[in-house]
Amino acid sequence: MRIFLLLLHASLVVAPGAALSSEPFPVVVSTWPFVEAVRAAWRVVTAGFSAIDAVVDGCSTCEELRCDGTVGPGGSPDENGETTLDALLMNGSTMEVGAVAAMRFVKDGIKAAKLVMEHTEHTLIVGEMASIFAISMGLHGPSNLSSPESLEKWIRWKRNSCQPNFRKNVIPTNSCGPYYLSDAASTLAKKSLGELGKNFPEYNMLVASKANYIPVGHLYHDTISMAVIDKAGRIAVGTSTNGATFKIPGRVGDGPIAGSSAYADDEVGACGATGDGDIMMRFLPCYQVVESMRRGMEPKLAAADAISRIARKYPNFVGAIFALNKNGVHAGACHGWTFQYSVRTSSMKEVEVFTVEP
Ligand code: GLY
C-alpha cells in the first residue's frame, strides 16, 4: 500500500516505499512511468549484468521510444528548431562519470556518455565536439535529430512570435529577435530618436516590450533519470533528455551535471531528478540527497529536504526527486507538479508506478 506523507511545505509530498523481499537486490528506479525502460533495465540486471549495463539499456530504450518526446531524438526543438541531447552515466562504485551535453547529430545520448566514462579521462564533452567524439568511437551519425513533430512545434512557435522563450532583460522579447540588452537598446532608441523621441510610438513600444517576458512552463521539461542496484549491490545512475523546448542554442540543463540530475555512491545509495534543470542545477539536489542519507536521513526526508531547499529560494520552480538507499528503500518528493516514478524489485510481479501528489 502506498502512503502519502505531507512534509515541510504545502506543495511538497513524499511517497515512501521499500523493497521488502528477503533479497533486496536488484532494484531499478526511474523517473516517470517509463515502464518499458525499467523493464529493459530489469531484464539486463536480473540476467546478471552490471548496474551500469542495466542503466544504459534502460535509458537507451527510452531514447528509442522517445519517452514523452523529451528523451532521445525528435523532441524539444531549440530556438533554431534543432534537437540536441544531454546525458550522463555514473558508476557509484568508482565514482566515475561520463556525460555529453548539447550533443548534436547523434541520437544515442547514454551510449555516448558511457564512451566518455569508459574510454576517456574526462567527465563531460559538449556540443559538436561530443558528436565528433561519439561518431569516432563508433556511434551512428551524423543524423538529423529533428522529427516532423518537433519541426511542426517549432514552426508554430515561430508563427507565435517565438513565445514563450527563455530570454530576459532584453528587448524586444515579444519577437524572434535579434535581442538587445534592454539598457543598450533604450539608449540606442533615445539616441536615434532624440530626447523628443519619448513622444514617438516606436520608443514607447520598445520600452513597453520589456514587460512582455512570458515564463516558460513546466510542460517543457522532462528527463529519464534511472538508478539501478545490481545483484552484487553495485549502484549506477544515468540520465537522458533532449532538454527544454525552445531553449537558447547551446543551453545545457541539469541532465549531464553529476549531483544535479543524478548521483550514486555504493556506500550510501542513489538519487534521480527531473524538472526545471536551469534552477535545479544551482542546488545539486541529488548530491544533497546522497550526502543527507550518508548522515543518516531516511530517503523520504532526504528527498523532501533537497526539494525544500530549492523551493525556499524559487517558490515557483517545478521539479521532483527520487531517493534510493543502498538497502533498496525508495521515496519521492516534488514541488509544483504531480510526480510519478517507476520501481521494479524482486518482490514485485511487475513494474510499479508510485505517484507523489503536489
Ligand atoms: N531537466 C531537464 C532539463 O531541464 O534540461
PDB file of C-alpha atoms in Angstrom, residues 47-239:
ATOM      1  CA  ALA A  47      20.402 -11.704 -16.187  1.00  0.00           C
ATOM      2  CA  GLY A  48      23.460 -10.962 -14.058  1.00  0.00           C
ATOM      3  CA  PHE A  49      24.838  -7.945 -15.860  1.00  0.00           C
ATOM      4  CA  SER A  50      26.097  -4.869 -14.010  1.00  0.00           C
ATOM      5  CA  ALA A  51      24.134  -1.864 -12.774  1.00  0.00           C
ATOM      6  CA  ILE A  52      25.951   0.191 -15.431  1.00  0.00           C
ATOM      7  CA  ASP A  53      24.797  -2.129 -18.235  1.00  0.00           C
ATOM      8  CA  ALA A  54      21.240  -2.032 -16.919  1.00  0.00           C
ATOM      9  CA  VAL A  55      21.129   1.780 -16.710  1.00  0.00           C
ATOM     10  CA  VAL A  56      22.497   2.086 -20.245  1.00  0.00           C
ATOM     11  CA  ASP A  57      19.944  -0.376 -21.604  1.00  0.00           C
ATOM     12  CA  GLY A  58      17.097   1.281 -19.695  1.00  0.00           C
ATOM     13  CA  CYS A  59      17.941   4.804 -20.832  1.00  0.00           C
ATOM     14  CA  SER A  60      18.633   3.617 -24.412  1.00  0.00           C
ATOM     15  CA  THR A  61      15.176   2.060 -24.502  1.00  0.00           C
ATOM     16  CA  CYS A  62      13.674   5.413 -23.521  1.00  0.00           C
ATOM     17  CA  GLU A  63      15.740   7.173 -26.212  1.00  0.00           C
ATOM     18  CA  GLU A  64      14.496   4.688 -28.838  1.00  0.00           C
ATOM     19  CA  LEU A  65      10.890   5.078 -27.648  1.00  0.00           C
ATOM     20  CA  ARG A  66      11.340   8.873 -27.426  1.00  0.00           C
ATOM     21  CA  CYS A  67       9.701   8.745 -23.984  1.00  0.00           C
ATOM     22  CA  ASP A  68       7.303  11.675 -23.575  1.00  0.00           C
ATOM     23  CA  GLY A  69       9.010  13.344 -26.555  1.00  0.00           C
ATOM     24  CA  THR A  70      11.605  14.692 -24.129  1.00  0.00           C
ATOM     25  CA  VAL A  71      14.098  11.810 -24.225  1.00  0.00           C
ATOM     26  CA  GLY A  72      16.113  10.930 -27.325  1.00  0.00           C
ATOM     27  CA  PRO A  73      15.778  12.480 -30.772  1.00  0.00           C
ATOM     28  CA  GLY A  74      12.716  14.137 -32.231  1.00  0.00           C
ATOM     29  CA  GLY A  75      11.684  16.403 -29.350  1.00  0.00           C
ATOM     30  CA  SER A  76      12.336  19.769 -27.665  1.00  0.00           C
ATOM     31  CA  PRO A  77      13.403  21.902 -30.636  1.00  0.00           C
ATOM     32  CA  ASP A  78      15.677  24.779 -29.656  1.00  0.00           C
ATOM     33  CA  GLU A  79      15.296  28.354 -30.974  1.00  0.00           C
ATOM     34  CA  ASN A  80      16.767  27.178 -34.285  1.00  0.00           C
ATOM     35  CA  GLY A  81      14.460  24.161 -34.491  1.00  0.00           C
ATOM     36  CA  GLU A  82      17.260  21.695 -33.703  1.00  0.00           C
ATOM     37  CA  THR A  83      17.104  18.856 -31.166  1.00  0.00           C
ATOM     38  CA  THR A  84      20.235  18.288 -29.062  1.00  0.00           C
ATOM     39  CA  LEU A  85      20.859  15.772 -26.286  1.00  0.00           C
ATOM     40  CA  ASP A  86      22.168  15.815 -22.715  1.00  0.00           C
ATOM     41  CA  ALA A  87      23.077  12.527 -20.981  1.00  0.00           C
ATOM     42  CA  LEU A  88      25.050  11.257 -18.013  1.00  0.00           C
ATOM     43  CA  LEU A  89      26.248   7.953 -16.591  1.00  0.00           C
ATOM     44  CA  MET A  90      27.729   7.494 -13.111  1.00  0.00           C
ATOM     45  CA  ASN A  91      29.334   4.453 -11.541  1.00  0.00           C
ATOM     46  CA  GLY A  92      28.638   4.519  -7.802  1.00  0.00           C
ATOM     47  CA  SER A  93      31.420   2.019  -7.091  1.00  0.00           C
ATOM     48  CA  THR A  94      34.246   4.028  -8.672  1.00  0.00           C
ATOM     49  CA  MET A  95      32.595   7.482  -8.747  1.00  0.00           C
ATOM     50  CA  GLU A  96      33.487   7.657 -12.465  1.00  0.00           C
ATOM     51  CA  VAL A  97      31.196   9.877 -14.528  1.00  0.00           C
ATOM     52  CA  GLY A  98      30.790  10.256 -18.283  1.00  0.00           C
ATOM     53  CA  ALA A  99      28.498  12.844 -19.824  1.00  0.00           C
ATOM     54  CA  VAL A 100      27.655  14.643 -23.041  1.00  0.00           C
ATOM     55  CA  ALA A 101      25.875  17.973 -23.290  1.00  0.00           C
ATOM     56  CA  ALA A 102      24.156  19.808 -26.137  1.00  0.00           C
ATOM     57  CA  MET A 103      25.274  16.925 -28.379  1.00  0.00           C
ATOM     58  CA  ARG A 104      24.209  17.338 -31.987  1.00  0.00           C
ATOM     59  CA  PHE A 105      23.593  14.788 -34.780  1.00  0.00           C
ATOM     60  CA  VAL A 106      23.925  11.617 -32.629  1.00  0.00           C
ATOM     61  CA  LYS A 107      20.821  10.015 -31.170  1.00  0.00           C
ATOM     62  CA  ASP A 108      22.437   7.690 -28.630  1.00  0.00           C
ATOM     63  CA  GLY A 109      22.939  10.020 -25.664  1.00  0.00           C
ATOM     64  CA  ILE A 110      23.506   7.484 -22.900  1.00  0.00           C
ATOM     65  CA  LYS A 111      25.833   5.352 -25.060  1.00  0.00           C
ATOM     66  CA  ALA A 112      27.905   8.453 -25.802  1.00  0.00           C
ATOM     67  CA  ALA A 113      28.063   9.180 -22.059  1.00  0.00           C
ATOM     68  CA  LYS A 114      29.288   5.598 -21.482  1.00  0.00           C
ATOM     69  CA  LEU A 115      32.022   6.083 -24.082  1.00  0.00           C
ATOM     70  CA  VAL A 116      33.174   9.244 -22.282  1.00  0.00           C
ATOM     71  CA  MET A 117      33.225   7.409 -18.950  1.00  0.00           C
ATOM     72  CA  GLU A 118      34.929   4.240 -20.122  1.00  0.00           C
ATOM     73  CA  HIS A 119      37.281   5.491 -22.838  1.00  0.00           C
ATOM     74  CA  THR A 120      38.467   8.907 -21.674  1.00  0.00           C
ATOM     75  CA  GLU A 121      39.842  10.541 -18.542  1.00  0.00           C
ATOM     76  CA  HIS A 122      37.242  13.303 -18.972  1.00  0.00           C
ATOM     77  CA  THR A 123      33.844  13.713 -17.377  1.00  0.00           C
ATOM     78  CA  LEU A 124      31.925  15.900 -19.826  1.00  0.00           C
ATOM     79  CA  ILE A 125      32.213  16.580 -23.575  1.00  0.00           C
ATOM     80  CA  VAL A 126      29.919  19.122 -25.218  1.00  0.00           C
ATOM     81  CA  GLY A 127      28.319  20.257 -28.470  1.00  0.00           C
ATOM     82  CA  GLU A 128      29.600  19.347 -31.889  1.00  0.00           C
ATOM     83  CA  MET A 129      32.813  18.023 -30.367  1.00  0.00           C
ATOM     84  CA  ALA A 130      30.737  15.494 -28.415  1.00  0.00           C
ATOM     85  CA  SER A 131      29.148  14.422 -31.715  1.00  0.00           C
ATOM     86  CA  ILE A 132      32.546  14.034 -33.389  1.00  0.00           C
ATOM     87  CA  PHE A 133      33.835  12.054 -30.387  1.00  0.00           C
ATOM     88  CA  ALA A 134      30.775   9.768 -30.327  1.00  0.00           C
ATOM     89  CA  ILE A 135      30.907   9.081 -34.069  1.00  0.00           C
ATOM     90  CA  SER A 136      34.661   8.477 -33.962  1.00  0.00           C
ATOM     91  CA  MET A 137      34.050   5.894 -31.233  1.00  0.00           C
ATOM     92  CA  GLY A 138      31.549   4.013 -33.378  1.00  0.00           C
ATOM     93  CA  LEU A 139      28.128   5.509 -32.709  1.00  0.00           C
ATOM     94  CA  HIS A 140      25.881   6.145 -35.672  1.00  0.00           C
ATOM     95  CA  GLY A 141      25.864   9.654 -37.150  1.00  0.00           C
ATOM     96  CA  PRO A 142      25.668  12.352 -38.239  1.00  0.00           C
ATOM     97  CA  SER A 143      21.863  12.047 -38.083  1.00  0.00           C
ATOM     98  CA  ASN A 144      19.112  14.601 -38.226  1.00  0.00           C
ATOM     99  CA  LEU A 145      17.632  14.615 -34.700  1.00  0.00           C
ATOM    100  CA  SER A 146      14.507  16.533 -35.719  1.00  0.00           C
ATOM    101  CA  SER A 147      11.143  14.871 -36.305  1.00  0.00           C
ATOM    102  CA  PRO A 148       8.007  16.059 -38.121  1.00  0.00           C
ATOM    103  CA  GLU A 149       6.508  16.725 -34.647  1.00  0.00           C
ATOM    104  CA  SER A 150       9.475  18.771 -33.391  1.00  0.00           C
ATOM    105  CA  LEU A 151       9.563  20.821 -36.608  1.00  0.00           C
ATOM    106  CA  GLU A 152       5.822  21.421 -36.501  1.00  0.00           C
ATOM    107  CA  LYS A 153       6.103  22.585 -32.880  1.00  0.00           C
ATOM    108  CA  TRP A 154       8.942  24.905 -33.840  1.00  0.00           C
ATOM    109  CA  ILE A 155       7.042  26.372 -36.816  1.00  0.00           C
ATOM    110  CA  ARG A 156       4.011  27.052 -34.571  1.00  0.00           C
ATOM    111  CA  TRP A 157       6.329  28.765 -32.081  1.00  0.00           C
ATOM    112  CA  LYS A 158       7.898  30.918 -34.794  1.00  0.00           C
ATOM    113  CA  ARG A 159       4.427  31.890 -36.006  1.00  0.00           C
ATOM    114  CA  ASN A 160       3.601  32.847 -32.413  1.00  0.00           C
ATOM    115  CA  SER A 161       6.449  35.387 -32.441  1.00  0.00           C
ATOM    116  CA  CYS A 162       8.742  32.896 -30.656  1.00  0.00           C
ATOM    117  CA  GLN A 163       6.635  32.931 -27.481  1.00  0.00           C
ATOM    118  CA  PRO A 164       7.261  31.749 -24.860  1.00  0.00           C
ATOM    119  CA  ASN A 165      11.033  31.921 -24.681  1.00  0.00           C
ATOM    120  CA  PHE A 166      13.903  31.865 -22.219  1.00  0.00           C
ATOM    121  CA  ARG A 167      15.161  35.419 -22.781  1.00  0.00           C
ATOM    122  CA  LYS A 168      15.032  38.001 -20.021  1.00  0.00           C
ATOM    123  CA  ASN A 169      16.069  41.606 -19.560  1.00  0.00           C
ATOM    124  CA  VAL A 170      16.329  42.055 -23.321  1.00  0.00           C
ATOM    125  CA  ILE A 171      14.191  43.818 -25.859  1.00  0.00           C
ATOM    126  CA  PRO A 172      12.209  43.024 -27.768  1.00  0.00           C
ATOM    127  CA  THR A 173      11.137  39.787 -26.043  1.00  0.00           C
ATOM    128  CA  ASN A 174       7.882  39.736 -27.962  1.00  0.00           C
ATOM    129  CA  SER A 175       9.505  38.812 -31.267  1.00  0.00           C
ATOM    130  CA  CYS A 176      12.094  36.410 -32.624  1.00  0.00           C
ATOM    131  CA  GLY A 177      14.963  38.813 -32.117  1.00  0.00           C
ATOM    132  CA  PRO A 178      17.626  39.892 -32.659  1.00  0.00           C
ATOM    133  CA  TYR A 179      17.650  40.736 -28.958  1.00  0.00           C
ATOM    134  CA  TYR A 180      19.497  43.597 -27.323  1.00  0.00           C
ATOM    135  CA  LEU A 181      20.397  44.363 -23.747  1.00  0.00           C
ATOM    136  CA  SER A 182      17.470  46.448 -22.568  1.00  0.00           C
ATOM    137  CA  ASP A 183      19.586  49.375 -21.356  1.00  0.00           C
ATOM    138  CA  ALA A 184      21.642  49.438 -24.537  1.00  0.00           C
ATOM    139  CA  ALA A 185      18.526  49.320 -26.661  1.00  0.00           C
ATOM    140  CA  SER A 186      16.853  52.133 -24.725  1.00  0.00           C
ATOM    141  CA  THR A 187      19.969  54.238 -25.086  1.00  0.00           C
ATOM    142  CA  LEU A 188      20.106  53.434 -28.787  1.00  0.00           C
ATOM    143  CA  ALA A 189      16.456  54.370 -29.185  1.00  0.00           C
ATOM    144  CA  LYS A 190      16.865  57.576 -27.228  1.00  0.00           C
ATOM    145  CA  LYS A 191      19.918  58.477 -29.279  1.00  0.00           C
ATOM    146  CA  SER A 192      18.351  57.802 -32.639  1.00  0.00           C
ATOM    147  CA  LEU A 193      15.029  59.414 -31.744  1.00  0.00           C
ATOM    148  CA  GLY A 194      16.465  62.193 -29.558  1.00  0.00           C
ATOM    149  CA  GLU A 195      15.003  63.243 -26.227  1.00  0.00           C
ATOM    150  CA  LEU A 196      11.829  64.149 -28.074  1.00  0.00           C
ATOM    151  CA  GLY A 197      11.714  60.522 -29.171  1.00  0.00           C
ATOM    152  CA  LYS A 198       9.919  59.708 -25.958  1.00  0.00           C
ATOM    153  CA  ASN A 199       6.857  61.064 -27.682  1.00  0.00           C
ATOM    154  CA  PHE A 200       7.293  58.671 -30.594  1.00  0.00           C
ATOM    155  CA  PRO A 201       5.274  55.422 -30.546  1.00  0.00           C
ATOM    156  CA  GLU A 202       8.340  53.358 -31.608  1.00  0.00           C
ATOM    157  CA  TYR A 203      10.210  54.413 -28.481  1.00  0.00           C
ATOM    158  CA  ASN A 204       7.276  53.638 -26.241  1.00  0.00           C
ATOM    159  CA  MET A 205       6.816  50.245 -27.882  1.00  0.00           C
ATOM    160  CA  LEU A 206      10.479  49.411 -27.376  1.00  0.00           C
ATOM    161  CA  VAL A 207      10.393  50.280 -23.687  1.00  0.00           C
ATOM    162  CA  ALA A 208       6.999  48.683 -23.065  1.00  0.00           C
ATOM    163  CA  SER A 209       8.144  45.379 -24.550  1.00  0.00           C
ATOM    164  CA  LYS A 210      10.474  44.911 -21.578  1.00  0.00           C
ATOM    165  CA  ALA A 211       7.472  43.767 -19.567  1.00  0.00           C
ATOM    166  CA  ASN A 212       6.456  41.095 -22.078  1.00  0.00           C
ATOM    167  CA  TYR A 213       8.568  38.208 -20.829  1.00  0.00           C
ATOM    168  CA  ILE A 214       6.482  35.055 -20.707  1.00  0.00           C
ATOM    169  CA  PRO A 215       7.835  32.466 -18.301  1.00  0.00           C
ATOM    170  CA  VAL A 216       8.238  29.005 -19.801  1.00  0.00           C
ATOM    171  CA  GLY A 217       6.051  26.478 -18.013  1.00  0.00           C
ATOM    172  CA  HIS A 218       6.809  23.044 -16.640  1.00  0.00           C
ATOM    173  CA  LEU A 219       5.300  21.273 -19.642  1.00  0.00           C
ATOM    174  CA  TYR A 220       8.569  21.786 -21.465  1.00  0.00           C
ATOM    175  CA  HIS A 221      10.780  19.730 -19.132  1.00  0.00           C
ATOM    176  CA  ASP A 222      11.353  16.053 -18.572  1.00  0.00           C
ATOM    177  CA  THR A 223      14.114  13.570 -18.148  1.00  0.00           C
ATOM    178  CA  ILE A 224      14.679   9.897 -17.625  1.00  0.00           C
ATOM    179  CA  SER A 225      16.819   9.586 -14.536  1.00  0.00           C
ATOM    180  CA  MET A 226      17.398   5.959 -13.583  1.00  0.00           C
ATOM    181  CA  ALA A 227      19.118   4.209 -10.672  1.00  0.00           C
ATOM    182  CA  VAL A 228      19.974   0.506 -10.534  1.00  0.00           C
ATOM    183  CA  ILE A 229      21.347  -1.641  -7.732  1.00  0.00           C
ATOM    184  CA  ASP A 230      22.641  -4.885  -9.217  1.00  0.00           C
ATOM    185  CA  LYS A 231      22.848  -8.355  -7.661  1.00  0.00           C
ATOM    186  CA  ALA A 232      26.266  -7.545  -6.203  1.00  0.00           C
ATOM    187  CA  GLY A 233      24.956  -4.362  -4.560  1.00  0.00           C
ATOM    188  CA  ARG A 234      26.742  -2.073  -7.046  1.00  0.00           C
ATOM    189  CA  ILE A 235      24.865   1.123  -7.819  1.00  0.00           C
ATOM    190  CA  ALA A 236      24.778   3.140 -11.057  1.00  0.00           C
ATOM    191  CA  VAL A 237      22.707   6.065 -12.260  1.00  0.00           C
ATOM    192  CA  GLY A 238      22.072   7.554 -15.682  1.00  0.00           C
ATOM    193  CA  THR A 239      20.033  10.303 -17.284  1.00  0.00           C
TER     194      THR A 239
END
